């Protein structure tokens, strides 16, 4: 009602007027396409459930209790606020794993349902929305927008060139900013970072030692600080409220600060430099900020591409689609979470195996370094939205099974060329014949 969710006990607290009342009906199916029968069933049941004069006893004998309660809540609100003549909006969302949109016959059934629902009141607007596999993947990757608050020590500086702030935050306040209510490290602010925590490196050890230092020197003197990209930011008193904060630079510092306080450390009035940039989502500013703020340190080949949409799509497809692969678009992410190393797939490995199998260029896969393989010339041939995501999984499956066969073969006899890699990439290109050189591996693949 007017954008507010009406809970089961809220009807007694409702105002006497409302401009809009909206009902959302969500129909979710795991089928690979849209089906006419879904709308046929909705058309049979929904108008009855949304009828002011419905027979509760008759419906209760064969209708789900929760469904009855939700529709009863809608009808009660509609009746109580009828005197304010609100606009009624009913949205039916049909989600499935379809690769494409609905066929004309399905849309015709949907339009028929829409016309029927529009008769609930004289001012009812009904809509039908279809969500396919690509829509669901995009919404899943987008996630929920978080809002966080950061307490600063002095008034932040800002300029007239775009919206952004530079401030100092006391170390314990920054710890609260990156920690959840149960003191666990929040993961969502680091989603747009190009890599994960690197562990016990010389740089990270130095950051840790600076935090533990007992001198009177402030921490931000010896640290570059962190960069936060956000959808929006607003100063409220001594806090800055940030919508969807993404820490695009300073992940290593953040992990060290978190570990320091987890071990019982104290802030001793020391601060951290924090830069907050409000960048539009639909432009290139975010990616340029990520690249610029991460270019000062050496990163693995392809690391700066980790936030590209195709990389997120591949991670979603491989990691959450079953099959035992964990695609590490961000360096060290799944390793730090403790997943088996043989199931963790790096960007370089996928590029090499896709090049050998799908592009049919085993010589390139074998000879090119990771950096050369992930340069623009080859990268865009491998990682493209035009490629079926299942082809990436197939490339890994083929090489996994060949690798298993070669390892078993090499246990009691030598391999010509000594290394498995000399056979691993050319073998998928063998013609489908039972020639003496290819019959074994091809049998394993099939």
Short mmCIF file of C-alpha atoms in Angstrom, two decimals:
data_model
loop_
_atom_site.label_atom_id
_atom_site.label_comp_id
_atom_site.label_asym_id
_atom_site.label_seq_id
_atom_site.Cartn_x
_atom_site.Cartn_y
_atom_site.Cartn_z
CA UNK A 1 0.00 0.00 0.00
CA UNK A 2 1.65 3.22 -1.23
CA UNK A 3 4.90 1.26 -1.46
CA UNK A 4 4.69 -0.20 2.08
CA UNK A 5 4.34 -3.93 2.71
CA UNK A 6 1.14 -4.79 4.59
CA UNK A 7 1.77 -7.52 7.18
CA UNK A 8 -0.88 -9.89 8.53
CA UNK A 9 -1.62 -7.76 11.61
CA UNK A 10 -1.21 -4.34 10.01
CA UNK A 11 -4.80 -3.83 8.84
CA UNK A 12 -5.80 -2.37 12.21
CA UNK A 13 -3.12 0.33 11.90
CA UNK A 14 -3.88 1.36 8.31
CA UNK A 15 -4.58 4.97 7.44
CA UNK A 16 -7.95 5.89 6.04
CA UNK A 17 -6.58 6.90 2.67
CA UNK A 18 -4.23 5.37 0.09
CA UNK A 19 -3.39 6.28 -3.49
CA UNK A 20 -2.28 2.82 -4.63
CA UNK A 21 -2.74 -0.78 -3.52
CA UNK A 22 -0.54 -3.33 -5.26
CA UNK A 23 -0.78 -7.11 -5.26
CA UNK A 24 2.09 -9.22 -6.65
CA UNK A 25 1.40 -12.81 -7.71
CA UNK A 26 4.59 -14.81 -8.31
CA UNK A 27 4.42 -18.09 -10.24
CA UNK A 28 7.79 -19.90 -10.34
CA UNK A 29 8.50 -23.01 -12.43
CA UNK A 30 11.70 -25.00 -12.97
CA UNK A 31 10.63 -26.06 -16.47
CA UNK A 32 12.83 -24.98 -19.42
CA UNK A 33 9.98 -23.05 -21.07
CA UNK A 34 6.70 -21.22 -20.55
CA UNK A 35 3.55 -23.39 -20.45
CA UNK A 36 -0.06 -22.55 -21.30
CA UNK A 37 -1.36 -24.69 -18.42
CA UNK A 38 0.14 -22.27 -15.89
CA UNK A 39 -2.11 -19.46 -17.09
CA UNK A 40 -5.06 -21.80 -17.47
CA UNK A 41 -4.84 -22.71 -13.77
CA UNK A 42 -4.31 -19.09 -12.72
CA UNK A 43 -7.28 -18.04 -14.82
CA UNK A 44 -9.43 -20.68 -13.11
CA UNK A 45 -8.42 -19.90 -9.51
CA UNK A 46 -7.22 -16.27 -9.25
CA UNK A 47 -10.47 -14.42 -10.13
CA UNK A 48 -12.30 -16.49 -7.49
CA UNK A 49 -9.64 -15.81 -4.84
CA UNK A 50 -9.83 -12.06 -5.54
CA UNK A 51 -13.62 -11.90 -5.49
CA UNK A 52 -15.05 -9.79 -2.64
CA UNK A 53 -18.00 -12.16 -2.34
CA UNK A 54 -15.97 -15.37 -2.27
CA UNK A 55 -17.16 -18.31 -0.17
CA UNK A 56 -14.48 -18.79 2.52
CA UNK A 57 -15.81 -22.18 3.65
CA UNK A 58 -15.95 -23.59 0.16
CA UNK A 59 -12.45 -22.30 -0.71
CA UNK A 60 -11.00 -23.52 2.58
CA UNK A 61 -11.76 -27.15 1.70
CA UNK A 62 -9.34 -27.23 -1.23
CA UNK A 63 -7.12 -24.12 -1.10
CA UNK A 64 -3.74 -23.62 0.56
CA UNK A 65 -4.19 -21.81 3.90
CA UNK A 66 -1.35 -19.33 3.30
CA UNK A 67 -2.74 -18.43 -0.12
CA UNK A 68 -6.16 -17.86 1.42
CA UNK A 69 -4.68 -15.62 4.12
CA UNK A 70 -2.65 -13.50 1.68
CA UNK A 71 -5.56 -12.89 -0.68
CA UNK A 72 -7.89 -12.24 2.32
CA UNK A 73 -5.43 -9.58 3.49
CA UNK A 74 -5.56 -7.91 0.07
CA UNK A 75 -9.38 -7.94 -0.03
CA UNK A 76 -9.60 -6.56 3.51
CA UNK A 77 -7.28 -3.65 2.70
CA UNK A 78 -9.17 -3.01 -0.51
CA UNK A 79 -12.51 -2.91 1.34
CA UNK A 80 -11.27 -0.74 4.22
CA UNK A 81 -9.76 1.87 1.91
CA UNK A 82 -12.38 1.85 -0.81
CA UNK A 83 -13.61 5.30 0.25
CA UNK A 84 -10.28 6.84 -0.82
CA UNK A 85 -10.68 5.39 -4.34
CA UNK A 86 -7.14 3.96 -4.61
CA UNK A 87 -5.70 2.72 -7.86
CA UNK A 88 -5.37 -1.06 -7.71
CA UNK A 89 -2.39 -2.70 -9.39
CA UNK A 90 -2.06 -6.44 -9.80
CA UNK A 91 1.20 -7.80 -11.20
CA UNK A 92 1.53 -11.46 -12.17
CA UNK A 93 5.16 -12.56 -12.55
CA UNK A 94 5.81 -15.85 -14.36
CA UNK A 95 9.43 -17.02 -13.87
CA UNK A 96 10.96 -20.09 -15.51
CA UNK A 97 14.28 -21.39 -16.83
CA UNK A 98 13.28 -20.56 -20.41
CA UNK A 99 16.07 -19.49 -22.74
CA UNK A 100 13.74 -17.16 -24.66
CA UNK A 101 10.48 -15.29 -24.18
CA UNK A 102 7.03 -16.93 -24.23
CA UNK A 103 5.44 -18.21 -27.44
CA UNK A 104 2.46 -16.30 -28.89
CA UNK A 105 -0.06 -18.90 -27.64
CA UNK A 106 1.28 -18.55 -24.08
CA UNK A 107 1.16 -14.76 -24.28
CA UNK A 108 -2.43 -14.97 -25.51
CA UNK A 109 -3.38 -16.94 -22.38
CA UNK A 110 -1.52 -14.39 -20.27
CA UNK A 111 -3.38 -11.50 -21.90
CA UNK A 112 -6.68 -13.28 -21.24
CA UNK A 113 -5.78 -13.54 -17.53
CA UNK A 114 -4.75 -9.87 -17.46
CA UNK A 115 -8.12 -8.78 -18.86
CA UNK A 116 -9.97 -10.89 -16.31
CA UNK A 117 -7.98 -9.51 -13.35
CA UNK A 118 -8.60 -5.96 -14.56
CA UNK A 119 -12.26 -6.42 -13.62
CA UNK A 120 -11.55 -6.58 -9.85
CA UNK A 121 -12.42 -2.86 -9.56
CA UNK A 122 -13.23 -0.16 -12.05
CA UNK A 123 -9.71 1.22 -11.61
CA UNK A 124 -7.59 -1.94 -11.62
CA UNK A 125 -4.41 -2.05 -13.70
CA UNK A 126 -3.16 -5.60 -14.33
CA UNK A 127 0.20 -6.54 -15.85
CA UNK A 128 1.96 -9.77 -16.76
CA UNK A 129 5.76 -9.97 -16.46
CA UNK A 130 7.90 -12.83 -17.78
CA UNK A 131 11.30 -13.68 -16.31
CA UNK A 132 13.52 -16.12 -18.22
CA UNK A 133 16.85 -17.71 -17.29
CA UNK A 134 18.89 -14.68 -18.35
CA UNK A 135 16.67 -12.34 -16.30
CA UNK A 136 16.97 -14.56 -13.23
CA UNK A 137 20.76 -14.82 -13.59
CA UNK A 138 21.07 -11.05 -13.94
CA UNK A 139 18.94 -10.41 -10.85
CA UNK A 140 20.80 -13.02 -8.84
CA UNK A 141 24.15 -11.48 -9.75
CA UNK A 142 22.85 -8.02 -8.90
CA UNK A 143 21.83 -9.06 -5.39
CA UNK A 144 20.15 -6.89 -2.81
CA UNK A 145 21.29 -3.30 -2.30
CA UNK A 146 22.86 -2.91 1.14
CA UNK A 147 22.97 0.33 3.10
CA UNK A 148 25.82 0.91 5.55
CA UNK A 149 26.94 3.74 7.83
CA UNK A 150 30.48 4.91 8.48
CA UNK A 151 31.29 7.22 11.39
CA UNK A 152 34.03 9.74 10.53
CA UNK A 153 36.33 11.74 12.80
CA UNK A 154 36.29 15.04 10.91
CA UNK A 155 33.93 16.57 8.35
CA UNK A 156 34.58 14.89 4.96
CA UNK A 157 36.04 16.91 2.12
CA UNK A 158 34.24 17.07 -1.20
CA UNK A 159 34.54 18.89 -4.52
CA UNK A 160 32.16 20.28 -7.12
CA UNK A 161 33.40 17.78 -9.72
CA UNK A 162 30.94 14.96 -9.22
CA UNK A 163 29.78 13.50 -5.92
CA UNK A 164 32.50 12.11 -3.69
CA UNK A 165 34.01 12.44 -0.23
CA UNK A 166 37.38 11.98 1.43
CA UNK A 167 37.37 11.39 5.16
CA UNK A 168 39.21 9.85 8.09
CA UNK A 169 37.45 7.06 9.98
CA UNK A 170 38.72 5.75 13.29
CA UNK A 171 39.95 2.18 12.93
CA UNK A 172 37.29 0.67 15.19
CA UNK A 173 34.54 2.48 13.28
CA UNK A 174 35.85 1.09 10.01
CA UNK A 175 35.89 -2.37 11.60
CA UNK A 176 32.18 -1.93 12.42
CA UNK A 177 31.61 -0.83 8.82
CA UNK A 178 32.98 -4.10 7.37
CA UNK A 179 31.76 -6.48 10.10
CA UNK A 180 28.25 -7.92 10.45
CA UNK A 181 26.14 -7.85 13.60
CA UNK A 182 27.63 -11.20 14.69
CA UNK A 183 31.19 -9.86 14.10
CA UNK A 184 31.77 -11.87 10.89
CA UNK A 185 33.47 -10.17 7.95
CA UNK A 186 30.82 -9.01 5.48
CA UNK A 187 31.45 -10.33 1.97
CA UNK A 188 29.07 -8.20 -0.11
CA UNK A 189 31.14 -4.95 0.08
CA UNK A 190 34.03 -6.76 -1.64
CA UNK A 191 31.98 -8.20 -4.53
CA UNK A 192 33.39 -5.69 -7.04
CA UNK A 193 37.00 -6.17 -5.96
CA UNK A 194 39.25 -7.81 -8.52
CA UNK A 195 40.85 -10.26 -6.07
CA UNK A 196 40.40 -11.78 -2.64
CA UNK A 197 42.63 -11.73 0.42
CA UNK A 198 46.18 -12.68 -0.55
CA UNK A 199 47.13 -14.10 2.85
CA UNK A 200 50.49 -13.80 4.56
CA UNK A 201 52.38 -11.69 2.00
CA UNK A 202 55.13 -9.17 2.74
CA UNK A 203 52.73 -6.25 2.19
CA UNK A 204 49.97 -7.71 4.36
CA UNK A 205 52.43 -8.59 7.12
CA UNK A 206 53.70 -5.00 7.04
CA UNK A 207 50.12 -3.67 7.37
CA UNK A 208 49.58 -5.98 10.32
CA UNK A 209 52.77 -4.84 12.02
CA UNK A 210 51.79 -1.18 11.54
CA UNK A 211 48.43 -1.87 13.21
CA UNK A 212 50.18 -3.53 16.16
CA UNK A 213 52.77 -0.78 16.46
CA UNK A 214 52.82 0.98 19.84
CA UNK A 215 54.18 4.27 18.56
CA UNK A 216 52.11 7.46 18.62
CA UNK A 217 52.03 7.67 14.82
CA UNK A 218 48.68 7.53 13.05
CA UNK A 219 47.89 4.54 10.85
CA UNK A 220 46.77 6.53 7.79
CA UNK A 221 50.24 8.08 7.49
CA UNK A 222 51.57 4.68 6.38
CA UNK A 223 48.63 3.35 4.36
CA UNK A 224 47.03 4.36 1.06
CA UNK A 225 43.57 3.88 2.52
CA UNK A 226 40.52 2.36 0.86
CA UNK A 227 38.31 3.41 -2.05
CA UNK A 228 34.57 2.83 -1.84
CA UNK A 229 32.29 3.13 -4.88
CA UNK A 230 28.60 3.62 -4.07
CA UNK A 231 25.21 4.21 -5.66
CA UNK A 232 24.53 7.09 -3.27
CA UNK A 233 26.05 8.75 -0.20
CA UNK A 234 24.63 11.25 2.26
CA UNK A 235 26.11 12.92 5.34
CA UNK A 236 23.95 12.72 8.45
CA UNK A 237 25.59 14.29 11.49
CA UNK A 238 28.89 12.51 12.18
CA UNK A 239 27.99 9.63 9.87
CA UNK A 240 27.98 9.10 6.16
CA UNK A 241 25.20 6.81 4.94
CA UNK A 242 26.25 4.77 1.88
CA UNK A 243 23.99 2.81 -0.46
CA UNK A 244 25.52 -0.38 -1.93
CA UNK A 245 29.12 0.30 -0.82
CA UNK A 246 31.71 -1.58 -2.87
CA UNK A 247 35.30 -1.57 -1.59
CA UNK A 248 37.13 -1.64 -4.92
CA UNK A 249 40.57 -0.90 -3.50
CA UNK A 250 41.89 -1.65 -0.03
CA UNK A 251 40.68 -5.22 0.43
CA UNK A 252 44.01 -6.34 1.89
CA UNK A 253 43.98 -3.44 4.37
CA UNK A 254 40.37 -4.25 5.27
CA UNK A 255 41.20 -7.87 6.04
CA UNK A 256 44.16 -6.85 8.19
CA UNK A 257 42.05 -4.32 10.12
CA UNK A 258 39.37 -6.98 10.66
CA UNK A 259 41.93 -9.55 11.88
CA UNK A 260 43.54 -6.96 14.17
CA UNK A 261 40.30 -6.25 16.05
CA UNK A 262 39.27 -9.91 16.05
CA UNK A 263 42.51 -10.58 17.93
CA UNK A 264 41.62 -7.97 20.57
CA UNK A 265 43.37 -4.92 19.10
CA UNK A 266 42.59 -1.32 20.13
CA UNK A 267 42.25 1.75 17.89
CA UNK A 268 44.30 4.13 20.12
CA UNK A 269 42.65 7.07 18.28
CA UNK A 270 44.25 6.02 14.99
CA UNK A 271 42.39 6.47 11.71
CA UNK A 272 42.11 5.14 8.16
CA UNK A 273 41.79 7.24 5.01
CA UNK A 274 38.53 6.47 3.17
CA UNK A 275 37.56 7.75 -0.29
CA UNK A 276 33.89 7.44 -1.25
CA UNK A 277 32.92 7.91 -4.90
CA UNK A 278 29.33 7.98 -6.12
CA UNK A 279 29.46 6.61 -9.66
CA UNK A 280 26.51 5.92 -11.97
CA UNK A 281 25.82 2.21 -12.56
CA UNK A 282 25.06 2.59 -16.25
CA UNK A 283 28.36 4.22 -17.19
CA UNK A 284 32.01 3.20 -17.40
CA UNK A 285 33.12 5.23 -14.37
CA UNK A 286 33.01 2.26 -11.98
CA UNK A 287 35.21 0.05 -14.15
CA UNK A 288 37.66 2.91 -14.77
CA UNK A 289 37.90 3.60 -11.04
CA UNK A 290 38.51 -0.10 -10.34
CA UNK A 291 41.24 -0.29 -13.00
CA UNK A 292 42.91 2.96 -11.94
CA UNK A 293 42.97 2.19 -8.21
CA UNK A 294 44.30 -1.33 -8.76
CA UNK A 295 46.95 -0.54 -11.37
CA UNK A 296 49.63 0.44 -8.85
CA UNK A 297 50.15 -3.13 -7.62
CA UNK A 298 51.03 -6.27 -9.53
CA UNK A 299 47.99 -8.47 -10.18
CA UNK A 300 47.53 -11.87 -11.84
CA UNK A 301 46.88 -11.84 -15.58
CA UNK A 302 43.28 -10.94 -16.31
CA UNK A 303 42.53 -9.82 -12.74
CA UNK A 304 41.23 -6.41 -13.80
CA UNK A 305 38.59 -8.13 -15.92
CA UNK A 306 37.05 -9.87 -12.91
CA UNK A 307 34.11 -7.46 -12.62
CA UNK A 308 33.00 -7.76 -16.27
CA UNK A 309 29.45 -9.14 -16.75
CA UNK A 310 30.65 -12.16 -18.77
CA UNK A 311 32.95 -13.20 -15.92
CA UNK A 312 30.10 -13.00 -13.41
CA UNK A 313 27.87 -15.01 -15.76
CA UNK A 314 30.50 -17.75 -16.11
CA UNK A 315 30.99 -17.89 -12.33
CA UNK A 316 27.24 -18.22 -11.83
CA UNK A 317 26.96 -20.93 -14.50
CA UNK A 318 29.94 -23.05 -13.41
CA UNK A 319 29.80 -22.58 -9.65
CA UNK A 320 26.07 -22.73 -9.04
CA UNK A 321 25.09 -24.95 -11.95
CA UNK A 322 26.47 -28.17 -10.47
CA UNK A 323 29.35 -30.25 -11.80
CA UNK A 324 31.89 -29.54 -9.08
CA UNK A 325 33.60 -26.44 -10.52
CA UNK A 326 34.31 -23.21 -8.64
CA UNK A 327 35.23 -20.47 -11.09
CA UNK A 328 37.67 -18.08 -9.46
CA UNK A 329 37.22 -14.85 -11.40
CA UNK A 330 38.61 -13.09 -8.31
CA UNK A 331 42.03 -14.41 -7.39
CA UNK A 332 42.14 -16.59 -4.23
CA UNK A 333 38.41 -16.25 -3.45
CA UNK A 334 37.41 -19.94 -3.39
CA UNK A 335 40.84 -21.02 -2.11
CA UNK A 336 40.35 -18.80 0.94
CA UNK A 337 36.93 -20.35 1.50
CA UNK A 338 38.56 -23.77 1.68
CA UNK A 339 37.24 -25.41 -1.49
CA UNK A 340 39.31 -28.31 -2.95
CA UNK A 341 42.05 -26.94 -5.18
CA UNK A 342 41.38 -29.46 -7.93
CA UNK A 343 37.84 -28.07 -8.25
CA UNK A 344 38.90 -24.41 -8.35
CA UNK A 345 39.12 -23.13 -11.94
CA UNK A 346 41.18 -20.02 -12.64
CA UNK A 347 40.48 -17.63 -15.48
CA UNK A 348 43.74 -18.68 -17.12
CA UNK A 349 42.88 -22.40 -16.97
CA UNK A 350 39.46 -21.85 -18.52
CA UNK A 351 40.98 -19.66 -21.23
CA UNK A 352 43.60 -22.30 -22.06
CA UNK A 353 41.18 -25.23 -22.19
CA UNK A 354 38.51 -23.29 -24.10
CA UNK A 355 41.16 -22.22 -26.63
CA UNK A 356 42.24 -25.83 -27.17
CA UNK A 357 38.77 -27.36 -27.36
CA UNK A 358 36.30 -24.75 -28.64
CA UNK A 359 38.64 -22.56 -30.73
CA UNK A 360 40.60 -25.63 -31.91
CA UNK A 361 43.96 -23.94 -31.25
CA UNK A 362 45.88 -26.35 -28.98
CA UNK A 363 49.21 -24.84 -30.05
CA UNK A 364 48.11 -21.45 -28.70
CA UNK A 365 46.88 -23.02 -25.45
CA UNK A 366 50.18 -24.85 -24.99
CA UNK A 367 52.66 -22.14 -25.88
CA UNK A 368 51.10 -18.83 -24.80
CA UNK A 369 51.75 -17.47 -21.32
CA UNK A 370 48.79 -16.55 -19.13
CA UNK A 371 49.38 -12.85 -19.73
CA UNK A 372 49.50 -13.29 -23.52
CA UNK A 373 46.46 -15.58 -23.53
CA UNK A 374 44.38 -12.97 -21.66
CA UNK A 375 45.38 -10.00 -23.81
CA UNK A 376 42.62 -8.32 -25.80
CA UNK A 377 43.45 -10.18 -29.02
CA UNK A 378 42.67 -13.61 -27.53
CA UNK A 379 40.49 -12.62 -24.56
CA UNK A 380 37.52 -11.43 -26.59
CA UNK A 381 37.55 -14.62 -28.68
CA UNK A 382 37.27 -16.68 -25.51
CA UNK A 383 35.07 -14.62 -23.20
CA UNK A 384 32.09 -13.36 -25.16
CA UNK A 385 28.37 -13.04 -24.44
CA UNK A 386 27.80 -14.74 -27.81
CA UNK A 387 29.27 -18.01 -26.46
CA UNK A 388 26.84 -20.53 -24.95
CA UNK A 389 27.77 -20.76 -21.25
CA UNK A 390 27.47 -24.56 -21.42
CA UNK A 391 30.44 -24.62 -23.81
CA UNK A 392 32.74 -23.45 -21.02
CA UNK A 393 31.61 -26.34 -18.84
CA UNK A 394 32.03 -28.80 -21.72
CA UNK A 395 35.60 -27.58 -22.33
CA UNK A 396 36.44 -28.22 -18.67
CA UNK A 397 34.69 -31.61 -18.65
CA UNK A 398 36.61 -32.84 -21.69
CA UNK A 399 40.00 -31.79 -20.33
CA UNK A 400 39.21 -33.13 -16.85
CA UNK A 401 38.45 -36.58 -18.22
CA UNK A 402 41.49 -36.58 -20.52
CA UNK A 403 43.67 -35.45 -17.60
CA UNK A 404 42.35 -38.34 -15.48
CA UNK A 405 43.04 -40.81 -18.30
CA UNK A 406 46.57 -39.50 -18.86
CA UNK A 407 47.40 -39.61 -15.15
CA UNK A 408 46.23 -43.22 -14.96
CA UNK A 409 48.10 -44.09 -18.18
CA UNK A 410 51.34 -42.50 -16.94
CA UNK A 411 51.39 -44.49 -13.70
CA UNK A 412 53.10 -47.51 -15.28
CA UNK A 413 54.46 -46.24 -18.61
CA UNK A 414 56.20 -43.08 -19.83
CA UNK A 415 54.41 -40.43 -21.85
CA UNK A 416 56.00 -39.29 -25.07
CA UNK A 417 56.99 -35.68 -24.50
CA UNK A 418 57.26 -36.33 -20.74
CA UNK A 419 54.59 -33.83 -19.60
CA UNK A 420 50.83 -34.33 -19.60
CA UNK A 421 50.29 -30.84 -21.06
CA UNK A 422 51.90 -31.93 -24.34
CA UNK A 423 48.98 -34.36 -24.78
CA UNK A 424 46.23 -32.60 -22.82
CA UNK A 425 45.50 -29.80 -25.28
CA UNK A 426 45.97 -31.54 -28.67
CA UNK A 427 43.92 -34.65 -27.79
CA UNK A 428 40.46 -33.01 -27.91
CA UNK A 429 41.19 -32.19 -31.55
CA UNK A 430 41.68 -35.83 -32.60
CA UNK A 431 39.26 -36.85 -35.37
CA UNK A 432 36.45 -39.20 -34.29
CA UNK A 433 38.08 -42.34 -35.62
CA UNK A 434 39.47 -45.36 -33.89
CA UNK A 435 43.03 -44.60 -34.92
CA UNK A 436 45.70 -46.14 -32.77
CA UNK A 437 46.77 -42.79 -31.32
CA UNK A 438 43.35 -41.49 -30.30
CA UNK A 439 41.07 -44.45 -29.59
CA UNK A 440 41.80 -44.52 -25.84
CA UNK A 441 41.21 -40.86 -24.95
CA UNK A 442 38.25 -40.57 -27.29
CA UNK A 443 36.64 -43.54 -25.64
CA UNK A 444 37.05 -41.85 -22.27
CA UNK A 445 35.48 -38.63 -23.59
CA UNK A 446 32.51 -40.40 -25.12
#
